[in-house]
Short mmCIF file of N, CA, C and O in Angstrom, two decimals:
data_model
loop_
_atom_site.label_atom_id
_atom_site.label_comp_id
_atom_site.label_asym_id
_atom_site.label_seq_id
_atom_site.Cartn_x
_atom_site.Cartn_y
_atom_site.Cartn_z
N MET A 1 71.36 -9.56 -80.87
CA MET A 1 71.18 -10.84 -80.24
C MET A 1 69.89 -11.49 -80.70
O MET A 1 69.86 -12.69 -80.95
N ARG A 2 68.84 -10.69 -80.77
CA ARG A 2 67.56 -11.24 -81.23
C ARG A 2 67.67 -11.75 -82.65
O ARG A 2 67.16 -12.81 -82.98
N ALA A 3 68.35 -10.98 -83.50
CA ALA A 3 68.49 -11.36 -84.92
C ALA A 3 69.40 -12.58 -85.08
O ALA A 3 69.12 -13.47 -85.89
N SER A 4 70.49 -12.63 -84.32
CA SER A 4 71.44 -13.74 -84.47
C SER A 4 70.96 -15.01 -83.79
O SER A 4 71.38 -16.11 -84.14
N GLY A 5 70.11 -14.85 -82.77
CA GLY A 5 69.64 -16.01 -82.03
C GLY A 5 70.55 -16.41 -80.88
O GLY A 5 70.32 -17.42 -80.22
N PHE A 6 71.61 -15.59 -80.62
CA PHE A 6 72.56 -15.90 -79.55
C PHE A 6 72.96 -14.62 -78.84
O PHE A 6 73.04 -13.56 -79.45
N ASP A 7 73.24 -14.73 -77.52
CA ASP A 7 73.75 -13.57 -76.80
C ASP A 7 75.25 -13.44 -77.05
O ASP A 7 75.82 -14.24 -77.80
N GLU A 8 75.89 -12.45 -76.42
CA GLU A 8 77.31 -12.19 -76.67
C GLU A 8 78.23 -13.31 -76.19
O GLU A 8 79.39 -13.37 -76.56
N GLN A 9 77.73 -14.22 -75.38
CA GLN A 9 78.52 -15.35 -74.89
C GLN A 9 78.22 -16.64 -75.65
O GLN A 9 78.71 -17.70 -75.29
N GLY A 10 77.36 -16.54 -76.69
CA GLY A 10 77.03 -17.71 -77.49
C GLY A 10 75.87 -18.54 -76.97
O GLY A 10 75.57 -19.61 -77.51
N ASN A 11 75.20 -18.05 -75.93
CA ASN A 11 74.04 -18.76 -75.41
C ASN A 11 72.83 -18.52 -76.31
O ASN A 11 72.64 -17.41 -76.80
N PRO A 12 71.99 -19.54 -76.51
CA PRO A 12 70.80 -19.35 -77.35
C PRO A 12 69.88 -18.27 -76.78
O PRO A 12 69.68 -18.19 -75.57
N PHE A 13 69.36 -17.43 -77.67
CA PHE A 13 68.40 -16.40 -77.27
C PHE A 13 67.03 -17.05 -77.44
O PHE A 13 66.56 -17.25 -78.56
N SER A 14 66.42 -17.43 -76.32
CA SER A 14 65.13 -18.11 -76.42
C SER A 14 64.10 -17.43 -75.53
O SER A 14 64.38 -17.04 -74.40
N SER A 15 62.93 -17.30 -76.08
CA SER A 15 61.82 -16.61 -75.42
C SER A 15 61.03 -17.57 -74.53
O SER A 15 60.90 -18.75 -74.86
N TYR A 16 60.52 -17.03 -73.43
CA TYR A 16 59.61 -17.79 -72.58
C TYR A 16 58.72 -16.81 -71.84
O TYR A 16 59.04 -15.62 -71.72
N PRO A 17 57.56 -17.25 -71.33
CA PRO A 17 56.65 -16.33 -70.65
C PRO A 17 57.16 -15.97 -69.25
O PRO A 17 57.57 -16.84 -68.48
N ALA A 18 57.11 -14.70 -68.93
CA ALA A 18 57.55 -14.22 -67.62
C ALA A 18 56.63 -14.70 -66.53
O ALA A 18 55.42 -14.85 -66.74
N VAL A 19 57.20 -14.89 -65.35
CA VAL A 19 56.41 -15.18 -64.16
C VAL A 19 55.74 -13.88 -63.70
O VAL A 19 54.61 -13.88 -63.24
N GLY A 20 56.46 -12.76 -63.87
CA GLY A 20 55.89 -11.46 -63.52
C GLY A 20 56.69 -10.66 -62.51
O GLY A 20 56.27 -9.60 -62.08
N TRP A 21 57.86 -11.13 -62.12
CA TRP A 21 58.71 -10.41 -61.17
C TRP A 21 60.06 -10.01 -61.78
O TRP A 21 60.79 -9.21 -61.20
N GLU A 22 60.38 -10.54 -62.95
CA GLU A 22 61.71 -10.41 -63.52
C GLU A 22 62.06 -8.95 -63.85
O GLU A 22 61.29 -8.26 -64.52
N PRO A 23 63.24 -8.49 -63.39
CA PRO A 23 63.67 -7.11 -63.69
C PRO A 23 64.21 -7.03 -65.12
O PRO A 23 65.19 -7.67 -65.45
N LEU A 24 63.55 -6.26 -65.96
CA LEU A 24 63.94 -6.14 -67.36
C LEU A 24 65.02 -5.08 -67.53
O LEU A 24 64.79 -3.90 -67.25
N ARG A 25 66.18 -5.49 -68.00
CA ARG A 25 67.32 -4.59 -68.22
C ARG A 25 67.04 -3.61 -69.36
O ARG A 25 67.48 -2.48 -69.35
N CYS A 26 66.28 -4.03 -70.35
CA CYS A 26 66.07 -3.23 -71.56
C CYS A 26 65.25 -1.96 -71.29
O CYS A 26 65.53 -0.92 -71.88
N CYS A 27 64.26 -2.04 -70.42
CA CYS A 27 63.39 -0.88 -70.20
C CYS A 27 63.27 -0.50 -68.72
O CYS A 27 62.48 0.39 -68.38
N LEU A 28 64.02 -1.18 -67.86
CA LEU A 28 64.12 -0.85 -66.44
C LEU A 28 62.77 -0.86 -65.73
O LEU A 28 62.40 0.08 -65.03
N ARG A 29 62.06 -1.96 -65.93
CA ARG A 29 60.82 -2.21 -65.18
C ARG A 29 60.69 -3.71 -64.98
O ARG A 29 61.44 -4.48 -65.56
N SER A 30 59.73 -4.12 -64.18
CA SER A 30 59.49 -5.54 -63.97
C SER A 30 58.63 -6.08 -65.10
O SER A 30 57.74 -5.38 -65.61
N ALA A 31 58.87 -7.32 -65.46
CA ALA A 31 58.07 -7.96 -66.51
C ALA A 31 56.65 -8.20 -66.01
O ALA A 31 56.43 -8.43 -64.83
N ALA A 32 55.70 -8.13 -66.93
CA ALA A 32 54.32 -8.48 -66.62
C ALA A 32 54.17 -10.00 -66.77
O ALA A 32 54.89 -10.64 -67.54
N GLU A 33 53.26 -10.57 -66.02
CA GLU A 33 53.03 -12.01 -66.10
C GLU A 33 52.73 -12.43 -67.54
O GLU A 33 51.94 -11.78 -68.23
N LYS A 34 53.39 -13.47 -67.98
CA LYS A 34 53.24 -14.08 -69.31
C LYS A 34 53.80 -13.24 -70.46
O LYS A 34 53.65 -13.60 -71.62
N GLU A 35 54.42 -12.12 -70.15
CA GLU A 35 55.06 -11.29 -71.17
C GLU A 35 56.26 -12.07 -71.72
O GLU A 35 57.02 -12.65 -70.95
N PRO A 36 56.48 -12.12 -73.04
CA PRO A 36 57.61 -12.86 -73.58
C PRO A 36 58.95 -12.19 -73.24
O PRO A 36 59.17 -11.04 -73.59
N ILE A 37 59.81 -12.93 -72.54
CA ILE A 37 61.12 -12.42 -72.15
C ILE A 37 62.19 -13.44 -72.49
O ILE A 37 61.89 -14.56 -72.90
N ALA A 38 63.44 -13.03 -72.31
CA ALA A 38 64.59 -13.93 -72.49
C ALA A 38 65.60 -13.61 -71.40
O ALA A 38 65.66 -12.49 -70.90
N LEU A 39 66.40 -14.61 -71.06
CA LEU A 39 67.49 -14.45 -70.11
C LEU A 39 68.78 -14.54 -70.91
O LEU A 39 69.01 -15.53 -71.61
N ILE A 40 69.60 -13.48 -70.83
CA ILE A 40 70.84 -13.43 -71.61
C ILE A 40 72.02 -13.13 -70.71
O ILE A 40 71.86 -12.68 -69.57
N SER A 41 73.21 -13.35 -71.22
CA SER A 41 74.44 -12.97 -70.52
C SER A 41 74.77 -11.53 -70.89
O SER A 41 74.62 -11.14 -72.04
N TYR A 42 75.25 -10.77 -69.91
CA TYR A 42 75.54 -9.35 -70.13
C TYR A 42 76.73 -8.93 -69.27
O TYR A 42 76.86 -9.38 -68.12
N ALA A 43 77.58 -8.08 -69.80
CA ALA A 43 78.68 -7.50 -69.03
C ALA A 43 78.49 -5.99 -68.96
O ALA A 43 78.38 -5.33 -70.00
N ALA A 44 78.44 -5.45 -67.76
CA ALA A 44 78.26 -4.01 -67.57
C ALA A 44 79.48 -3.22 -68.04
O ALA A 44 79.35 -2.09 -68.50
N PHE A 45 80.66 -3.81 -67.90
CA PHE A 45 81.89 -3.17 -68.38
C PHE A 45 82.27 -3.77 -69.72
O PHE A 45 82.18 -4.98 -69.91
N THR A 46 82.76 -2.95 -70.62
CA THR A 46 83.21 -3.45 -71.91
C THR A 46 84.72 -3.56 -72.00
O THR A 46 85.24 -4.37 -72.74
N ALA A 47 85.45 -2.76 -71.23
CA ALA A 47 86.91 -2.78 -71.26
C ALA A 47 87.44 -3.99 -70.46
O ALA A 47 86.80 -4.42 -69.50
N PRO A 48 88.59 -4.51 -70.85
CA PRO A 48 89.20 -5.60 -70.07
C PRO A 48 89.45 -5.15 -68.64
O PRO A 48 89.96 -4.06 -68.41
N SER A 49 89.09 -5.98 -67.69
CA SER A 49 89.25 -5.65 -66.28
C SER A 49 88.91 -6.89 -65.46
O SER A 49 88.06 -7.68 -65.86
N PRO A 50 89.54 -7.05 -64.30
CA PRO A 50 89.13 -8.14 -63.42
C PRO A 50 87.69 -7.98 -62.94
O PRO A 50 87.06 -8.93 -62.52
N TRP A 51 87.16 -6.75 -63.02
CA TRP A 51 85.79 -6.47 -62.57
C TRP A 51 84.78 -6.65 -63.69
O TRP A 51 83.59 -6.46 -63.47
N ARG A 52 85.23 -6.99 -64.87
CA ARG A 52 84.31 -7.23 -66.00
C ARG A 52 83.75 -8.64 -65.85
O ARG A 52 84.33 -9.60 -66.28
N GLU A 53 82.61 -8.71 -65.23
CA GLU A 53 81.97 -10.01 -65.04
C GLU A 53 80.75 -10.11 -65.94
O GLU A 53 80.08 -9.12 -66.21
N VAL A 54 80.50 -11.30 -66.40
CA VAL A 54 79.34 -11.56 -67.24
C VAL A 54 78.29 -12.22 -66.35
O VAL A 54 78.59 -13.16 -65.63
N GLY A 55 77.08 -11.69 -66.42
CA GLY A 55 76.01 -12.26 -65.60
C GLY A 55 74.69 -12.23 -66.33
O GLY A 55 74.56 -11.64 -67.41
N PRO A 56 73.69 -12.85 -65.74
CA PRO A 56 72.38 -12.92 -66.39
C PRO A 56 71.59 -11.62 -66.25
O PRO A 56 71.67 -10.96 -65.22
N VAL A 57 70.89 -11.26 -67.31
CA VAL A 57 69.90 -10.17 -67.26
C VAL A 57 68.68 -10.60 -68.06
O VAL A 57 68.79 -11.35 -69.03
N PHE A 58 67.53 -10.12 -67.64
CA PHE A 58 66.29 -10.38 -68.35
C PHE A 58 66.03 -9.24 -69.34
O PHE A 58 66.28 -8.07 -69.01
N VAL A 59 65.54 -9.57 -70.51
CA VAL A 59 65.17 -8.58 -71.53
C VAL A 59 63.86 -9.02 -72.18
O VAL A 59 63.49 -10.20 -72.10
N HIS A 60 63.20 -8.08 -72.84
CA HIS A 60 62.04 -8.46 -73.65
C HIS A 60 62.50 -9.38 -74.78
O HIS A 60 63.58 -9.17 -75.34
N ALA A 61 61.69 -10.33 -75.13
CA ALA A 61 62.02 -11.23 -76.24
C ALA A 61 62.01 -10.47 -77.57
O ALA A 61 62.80 -10.75 -78.46
N GLU A 62 61.14 -9.50 -77.68
CA GLU A 62 61.07 -8.64 -78.86
C GLU A 62 61.60 -7.26 -78.46
O GLU A 62 61.48 -6.85 -77.31
N GLU A 63 62.17 -6.56 -79.41
CA GLU A 63 62.73 -5.24 -79.11
C GLU A 63 61.66 -4.31 -78.54
O GLU A 63 60.53 -4.29 -79.03
N CYS A 64 62.02 -3.58 -77.49
CA CYS A 64 61.10 -2.62 -76.89
C CYS A 64 61.68 -1.22 -77.07
O CYS A 64 62.75 -1.05 -77.64
N GLU A 65 61.01 -0.22 -76.54
CA GLU A 65 61.46 1.16 -76.67
C GLU A 65 62.64 1.48 -75.75
O GLU A 65 63.23 2.55 -75.87
N GLY A 66 62.97 0.60 -74.85
CA GLY A 66 64.05 0.87 -73.91
C GLY A 66 63.63 1.85 -72.84
O GLY A 66 62.45 2.14 -72.67
N TYR A 67 64.59 2.34 -72.10
CA TYR A 67 64.30 3.32 -71.06
C TYR A 67 64.59 4.70 -71.63
O TYR A 67 65.76 5.04 -71.88
N PRO A 68 63.56 5.51 -71.86
CA PRO A 68 63.73 6.77 -72.59
C PRO A 68 64.33 7.94 -71.80
O PRO A 68 64.82 8.87 -72.38
N LYS A 69 64.29 7.88 -70.48
CA LYS A 69 64.68 9.04 -69.68
C LYS A 69 65.99 8.76 -68.94
O LYS A 69 66.02 8.68 -67.72
N THR A 70 67.07 8.64 -69.68
CA THR A 70 68.33 8.20 -69.08
C THR A 70 68.87 9.16 -68.02
O THR A 70 69.72 8.76 -67.23
N ALA A 71 68.40 10.38 -67.98
CA ALA A 71 68.85 11.32 -66.95
C ALA A 71 68.01 11.22 -65.68
O ALA A 71 68.32 11.87 -64.68
N LEU A 72 66.96 10.41 -65.70
CA LEU A 72 66.08 10.26 -64.54
C LEU A 72 66.20 8.87 -63.94
O LEU A 72 66.32 7.88 -64.66
N PHE A 73 66.11 8.81 -62.63
CA PHE A 73 66.15 7.52 -61.94
C PHE A 73 64.87 6.76 -62.27
O PHE A 73 63.78 7.31 -62.16
N PRO A 74 64.96 5.51 -62.66
CA PRO A 74 63.76 4.74 -63.05
C PRO A 74 62.76 4.61 -61.90
O PRO A 74 63.13 4.22 -60.79
N GLU A 75 61.54 4.92 -62.18
CA GLU A 75 60.47 4.88 -61.17
C GLU A 75 60.38 3.50 -60.52
O GLU A 75 60.23 3.39 -59.30
N SER A 76 60.49 2.45 -61.30
CA SER A 76 60.33 1.10 -60.75
C SER A 76 61.49 0.67 -59.85
O SER A 76 61.41 -0.35 -59.18
N TYR A 77 62.56 1.46 -59.80
CA TYR A 77 63.71 1.15 -58.96
C TYR A 77 63.84 2.09 -57.77
O TYR A 77 64.82 2.03 -57.04
N ARG A 78 62.88 2.96 -57.55
CA ARG A 78 62.98 3.95 -56.47
C ARG A 78 62.86 3.33 -55.07
O ARG A 78 63.37 3.87 -54.11
N ARG A 79 62.17 2.23 -54.95
CA ARG A 79 62.00 1.53 -53.67
C ARG A 79 62.31 0.06 -53.88
O ARG A 79 62.18 -0.46 -54.97
N GLY A 80 62.68 -0.59 -52.81
CA GLY A 80 62.86 -2.04 -52.88
C GLY A 80 64.26 -2.50 -52.53
O GLY A 80 65.16 -1.70 -52.29
N ARG A 81 64.40 -3.81 -52.51
CA ARG A 81 65.68 -4.42 -52.17
C ARG A 81 66.59 -4.37 -53.39
O ARG A 81 66.31 -4.98 -54.40
N ARG A 82 67.67 -3.62 -53.25
CA ARG A 82 68.64 -3.46 -54.33
C ARG A 82 70.04 -3.61 -53.75
O ARG A 82 70.31 -3.17 -52.64
N LEU A 83 70.91 -4.18 -54.55
CA LEU A 83 72.32 -4.23 -54.21
C LEU A 83 72.98 -3.07 -54.94
O LEU A 83 72.86 -2.96 -56.16
N LEU A 84 73.66 -2.20 -54.20
CA LEU A 84 74.34 -1.04 -54.78
C LEU A 84 75.83 -1.29 -54.68
O LEU A 84 76.42 -1.25 -53.60
N ARG A 85 76.43 -1.60 -55.82
CA ARG A 85 77.87 -1.88 -55.87
C ARG A 85 78.60 -0.64 -56.33
O ARG A 85 78.29 -0.06 -57.36
N THR A 86 79.58 -0.23 -55.54
CA THR A 86 80.30 1.01 -55.80
C THR A 86 81.66 0.73 -56.43
O THR A 86 82.31 -0.26 -56.14
N TYR A 87 82.06 1.66 -57.31
CA TYR A 87 83.35 1.58 -58.01
C TYR A 87 84.04 2.93 -57.94
O TYR A 87 83.39 3.97 -57.95
N ASP A 88 85.37 2.90 -57.91
CA ASP A 88 86.14 4.15 -57.89
C ASP A 88 86.36 4.63 -59.33
O ASP A 88 85.87 4.02 -60.28
N ALA A 89 87.11 5.71 -59.48
CA ALA A 89 87.33 6.32 -60.81
C ALA A 89 88.04 5.38 -61.77
O ALA A 89 87.87 5.47 -62.98
N GLY A 90 88.82 4.45 -61.26
CA GLY A 90 89.51 3.46 -62.10
C GLY A 90 88.65 2.24 -62.37
O GLY A 90 89.11 1.27 -62.94
N LEU A 91 87.38 2.31 -61.94
CA LEU A 91 86.39 1.23 -62.08
C LEU A 91 86.82 -0.05 -61.36
O LEU A 91 86.58 -1.16 -61.81
N THR A 92 87.44 0.16 -60.20
CA THR A 92 87.76 -0.94 -59.30
C THR A 92 86.67 -1.00 -58.24
O THR A 92 86.24 0.04 -57.73
N LEU A 93 86.22 -2.19 -57.92
CA LEU A 93 85.18 -2.35 -56.92
C LEU A 93 85.61 -1.72 -55.60
O LEU A 93 86.72 -1.95 -55.11
N ASP A 94 84.73 -0.90 -55.03
CA ASP A 94 84.98 -0.20 -53.78
C ASP A 94 84.21 -0.94 -52.67
O ASP A 94 83.05 -0.67 -52.43
N TYR A 95 84.87 -1.91 -52.06
CA TYR A 95 84.21 -2.77 -51.08
C TYR A 95 83.62 -2.01 -49.90
O TYR A 95 82.59 -2.40 -49.36
N GLU A 96 84.27 -0.94 -49.51
CA GLU A 96 83.88 -0.22 -48.30
C GLU A 96 82.47 0.36 -48.36
O GLU A 96 81.80 0.50 -47.34
N HIS A 97 81.99 0.72 -49.56
CA HIS A 97 80.72 1.43 -49.64
C HIS A 97 79.58 0.63 -50.28
O HIS A 97 78.50 1.18 -50.51
N ILE A 98 79.79 -0.64 -50.54
CA ILE A 98 78.71 -1.47 -51.09
C ILE A 98 77.55 -1.45 -50.10
O ILE A 98 77.75 -1.52 -48.89
N ARG A 99 76.34 -1.35 -50.63
CA ARG A 99 75.17 -1.23 -49.75
C ARG A 99 74.01 -2.06 -50.29
O ARG A 99 73.83 -2.19 -51.49
N MET A 100 73.20 -2.58 -49.37
CA MET A 100 71.96 -3.27 -49.72
C MET A 100 70.82 -2.43 -49.19
O MET A 100 70.83 -2.03 -48.02
N THR A 101 69.85 -2.12 -50.05
CA THR A 101 68.68 -1.38 -49.59
C THR A 101 67.57 -2.38 -49.27
O THR A 101 67.56 -3.50 -49.77
N GLU A 102 66.64 -1.95 -48.45
CA GLU A 102 65.51 -2.79 -48.06
C GLU A 102 64.23 -2.31 -48.74
O GLU A 102 64.23 -1.28 -49.41
N ASP A 103 63.14 -3.02 -48.54
CA ASP A 103 61.88 -2.77 -49.26
C ASP A 103 61.42 -1.32 -49.24
O ASP A 103 60.98 -0.80 -50.26
N ASP A 104 61.47 -0.66 -48.11
CA ASP A 104 60.95 0.71 -48.00
C ASP A 104 61.99 1.80 -48.18
O ASP A 104 61.68 2.98 -48.07
N ASP A 105 63.24 1.41 -48.44
CA ASP A 105 64.30 2.41 -48.60
C ASP A 105 64.14 3.21 -49.90
O ASP A 105 63.65 2.69 -50.90
N ASP A 106 64.58 4.45 -49.85
CA ASP A 106 64.62 5.31 -51.03
C ASP A 106 65.95 5.02 -51.75
O ASP A 106 67.01 5.48 -51.33
N VAL A 107 65.87 4.24 -52.81
CA VAL A 107 67.08 3.78 -53.51
C VAL A 107 67.80 4.94 -54.18
O VAL A 107 69.03 5.03 -54.13
N GLU A 108 67.06 5.85 -54.78
CA GLU A 108 67.70 6.99 -55.42
C GLU A 108 68.49 7.81 -54.40
O GLU A 108 69.62 8.23 -54.67
N ALA A 109 67.93 8.03 -53.22
CA ALA A 109 68.63 8.78 -52.17
C ALA A 109 69.90 8.04 -51.75
O ALA A 109 70.95 8.66 -51.55
N ALA A 110 69.83 6.72 -51.65
CA ALA A 110 71.00 5.93 -51.28
C ALA A 110 72.09 6.05 -52.35
O ALA A 110 73.27 6.18 -52.03
N VAL A 111 71.70 6.03 -53.61
CA VAL A 111 72.68 6.18 -54.70
C VAL A 111 73.31 7.57 -54.65
O VAL A 111 74.53 7.71 -54.79
N ARG A 112 72.51 8.59 -54.41
CA ARG A 112 73.04 9.96 -54.29
C ARG A 112 74.04 10.07 -53.14
O ARG A 112 75.08 10.72 -53.27
N GLU A 113 73.71 9.44 -52.00
CA GLU A 113 74.63 9.46 -50.85
C GLU A 113 75.96 8.80 -51.22
O GLU A 113 77.03 9.31 -50.88
N LEU A 114 75.89 7.68 -51.92
CA LEU A 114 77.11 6.98 -52.31
C LEU A 114 77.94 7.80 -53.29
O LEU A 114 79.16 7.85 -53.18
N LEU A 115 77.28 8.45 -54.24
CA LEU A 115 78.01 9.26 -55.22
C LEU A 115 78.62 10.52 -54.59
O LEU A 115 79.51 11.12 -55.17
N ALA A 116 78.14 10.90 -53.40
CA ALA A 116 78.72 12.04 -52.69
C ALA A 116 80.02 11.66 -51.98
O ALA A 116 80.77 12.53 -51.56
N VAL A 117 80.29 10.37 -51.86
CA VAL A 117 81.53 9.91 -51.25
C VAL A 117 82.66 10.13 -52.27
O VAL A 117 82.54 9.69 -53.42
N PRO A 118 83.72 10.83 -51.89
CA PRO A 118 84.78 11.17 -52.85
C PRO A 118 85.37 9.97 -53.60
O PRO A 118 85.71 10.09 -54.77
N GLU A 119 85.48 8.82 -52.96
CA GLU A 119 86.08 7.65 -53.61
C GLU A 119 85.15 6.98 -54.62
O GLU A 119 85.59 6.17 -55.43
N VAL A 120 83.86 7.27 -54.57
CA VAL A 120 82.89 6.58 -55.42
C VAL A 120 82.63 7.38 -56.69
O VAL A 120 82.21 8.53 -56.64
N ALA A 121 82.88 6.75 -57.83
CA ALA A 121 82.65 7.39 -59.13
C ALA A 121 81.46 6.78 -59.87
O ALA A 121 80.90 7.40 -60.76
N GLU A 122 81.09 5.56 -59.48
CA GLU A 122 80.02 4.86 -60.20
C GLU A 122 79.33 3.89 -59.25
O GLU A 122 79.98 3.27 -58.41
N VAL A 123 78.01 3.79 -59.39
CA VAL A 123 77.23 2.85 -58.59
C VAL A 123 76.45 1.96 -59.56
O VAL A 123 75.75 2.46 -60.44
N HIS A 124 76.59 0.65 -59.38
CA HIS A 124 75.79 -0.30 -60.16
C HIS A 124 74.61 -0.73 -59.32
O HIS A 124 74.78 -1.19 -58.19
N VAL A 125 73.43 -0.55 -59.89
CA VAL A 125 72.20 -0.93 -59.21
C VAL A 125 71.81 -2.32 -59.71
O VAL A 125 71.71 -2.54 -60.93
N ARG A 126 71.60 -3.23 -58.77
CA ARG A 126 71.25 -4.61 -59.10
C ARG A 126 69.99 -5.00 -58.37
O ARG A 126 69.75 -4.56 -57.24
N ALA A 127 69.19 -5.84 -59.00
CA ALA A 127 68.01 -6.40 -58.34
C ALA A 127 68.50 -7.39 -57.29
O ALA A 127 69.32 -8.25 -57.58
N ALA A 128 68.03 -7.27 -56.06
CA ALA A 128 68.52 -8.11 -54.97
C ALA A 128 68.14 -9.57 -55.15
O ALA A 128 68.95 -10.46 -54.92
N GLU A 129 66.92 -9.84 -55.60
CA GLU A 129 66.47 -11.23 -55.66
C GLU A 129 67.20 -12.04 -56.72
O GLU A 129 67.52 -13.19 -56.52
N ALA A 130 67.51 -11.46 -57.86
CA ALA A 130 68.16 -12.20 -58.94
C ALA A 130 69.63 -11.81 -59.11
O ALA A 130 70.34 -12.45 -59.88
N GLN A 131 70.08 -10.75 -58.43
CA GLN A 131 71.45 -10.23 -58.55
C GLN A 131 71.77 -9.73 -59.97
O GLN A 131 72.92 -9.61 -60.33
N CYS A 132 70.74 -9.47 -60.76
CA CYS A 132 70.93 -9.01 -62.13
C CYS A 132 71.32 -7.52 -62.15
O CYS A 132 70.72 -6.71 -61.45
N PHE A 133 72.30 -7.18 -62.99
CA PHE A 133 72.67 -5.79 -63.20
C PHE A 133 71.50 -5.09 -63.86
O PHE A 133 70.93 -5.58 -64.83
N ALA A 134 71.13 -3.91 -63.34
CA ALA A 134 70.05 -3.13 -63.93
C ALA A 134 70.60 -1.93 -64.69
O ALA A 134 70.35 -1.76 -65.87
N PHE A 135 71.36 -1.08 -63.98
CA PHE A 135 71.93 0.11 -64.61
C PHE A 135 73.02 0.69 -63.74
O PHE A 135 73.17 0.32 -62.58
N ALA A 136 73.79 1.60 -64.31
CA ALA A 136 74.86 2.28 -63.60
C ALA A 136 74.54 3.77 -63.51
O ALA A 136 73.94 4.34 -64.42
N VAL A 137 74.95 4.37 -62.39
CA VAL A 137 74.83 5.81 -62.20
C VAL A 137 76.24 6.31 -61.94
O VAL A 137 76.97 5.77 -61.10
N ARG A 138 76.64 7.35 -62.69
CA ARG A 138 78.01 7.87 -62.59
C ARG A 138 78.01 9.31 -62.12
O ARG A 138 77.06 10.04 -62.32
N THR A 139 79.14 9.71 -61.54
CA THR A 139 79.31 11.12 -61.20
C THR A 139 79.49 11.90 -62.50
O THR A 139 79.90 11.34 -63.52
N ALA A 140 79.18 13.18 -62.45
CA ALA A 140 79.27 14.01 -63.67
C ALA A 140 80.69 14.19 -64.10
O ALA A 140 81.62 14.15 -63.37
#
């Protein structure tokens, strides 16, 4: 996207200085004030599905190292207001177990509780303020 100048939906990839709160999808942390970022369209699911929605995510304007510890819950997402969207094994939205965490909640513990529910196979963690998809956690 950076090289082509467009995201996967054909929107221009343009850099601008961060305000300092934006959740960065690329490295799973909040942007620093004035850090060059871009807002792009992103789909968490790649297969055709009614649940394959395209939405905005923030990324660094220049390529970063990404999130290196994919087996560990991101430190910057352990607390705070998050929308936890649950999906079953067929990747259908599981309305019954969707949860919103609050500022002092342990988000990782909430995700673990949801994944312990037999019907839940995947949890999408989203930033509450921007509704941006951050990452997915799946059962083994």
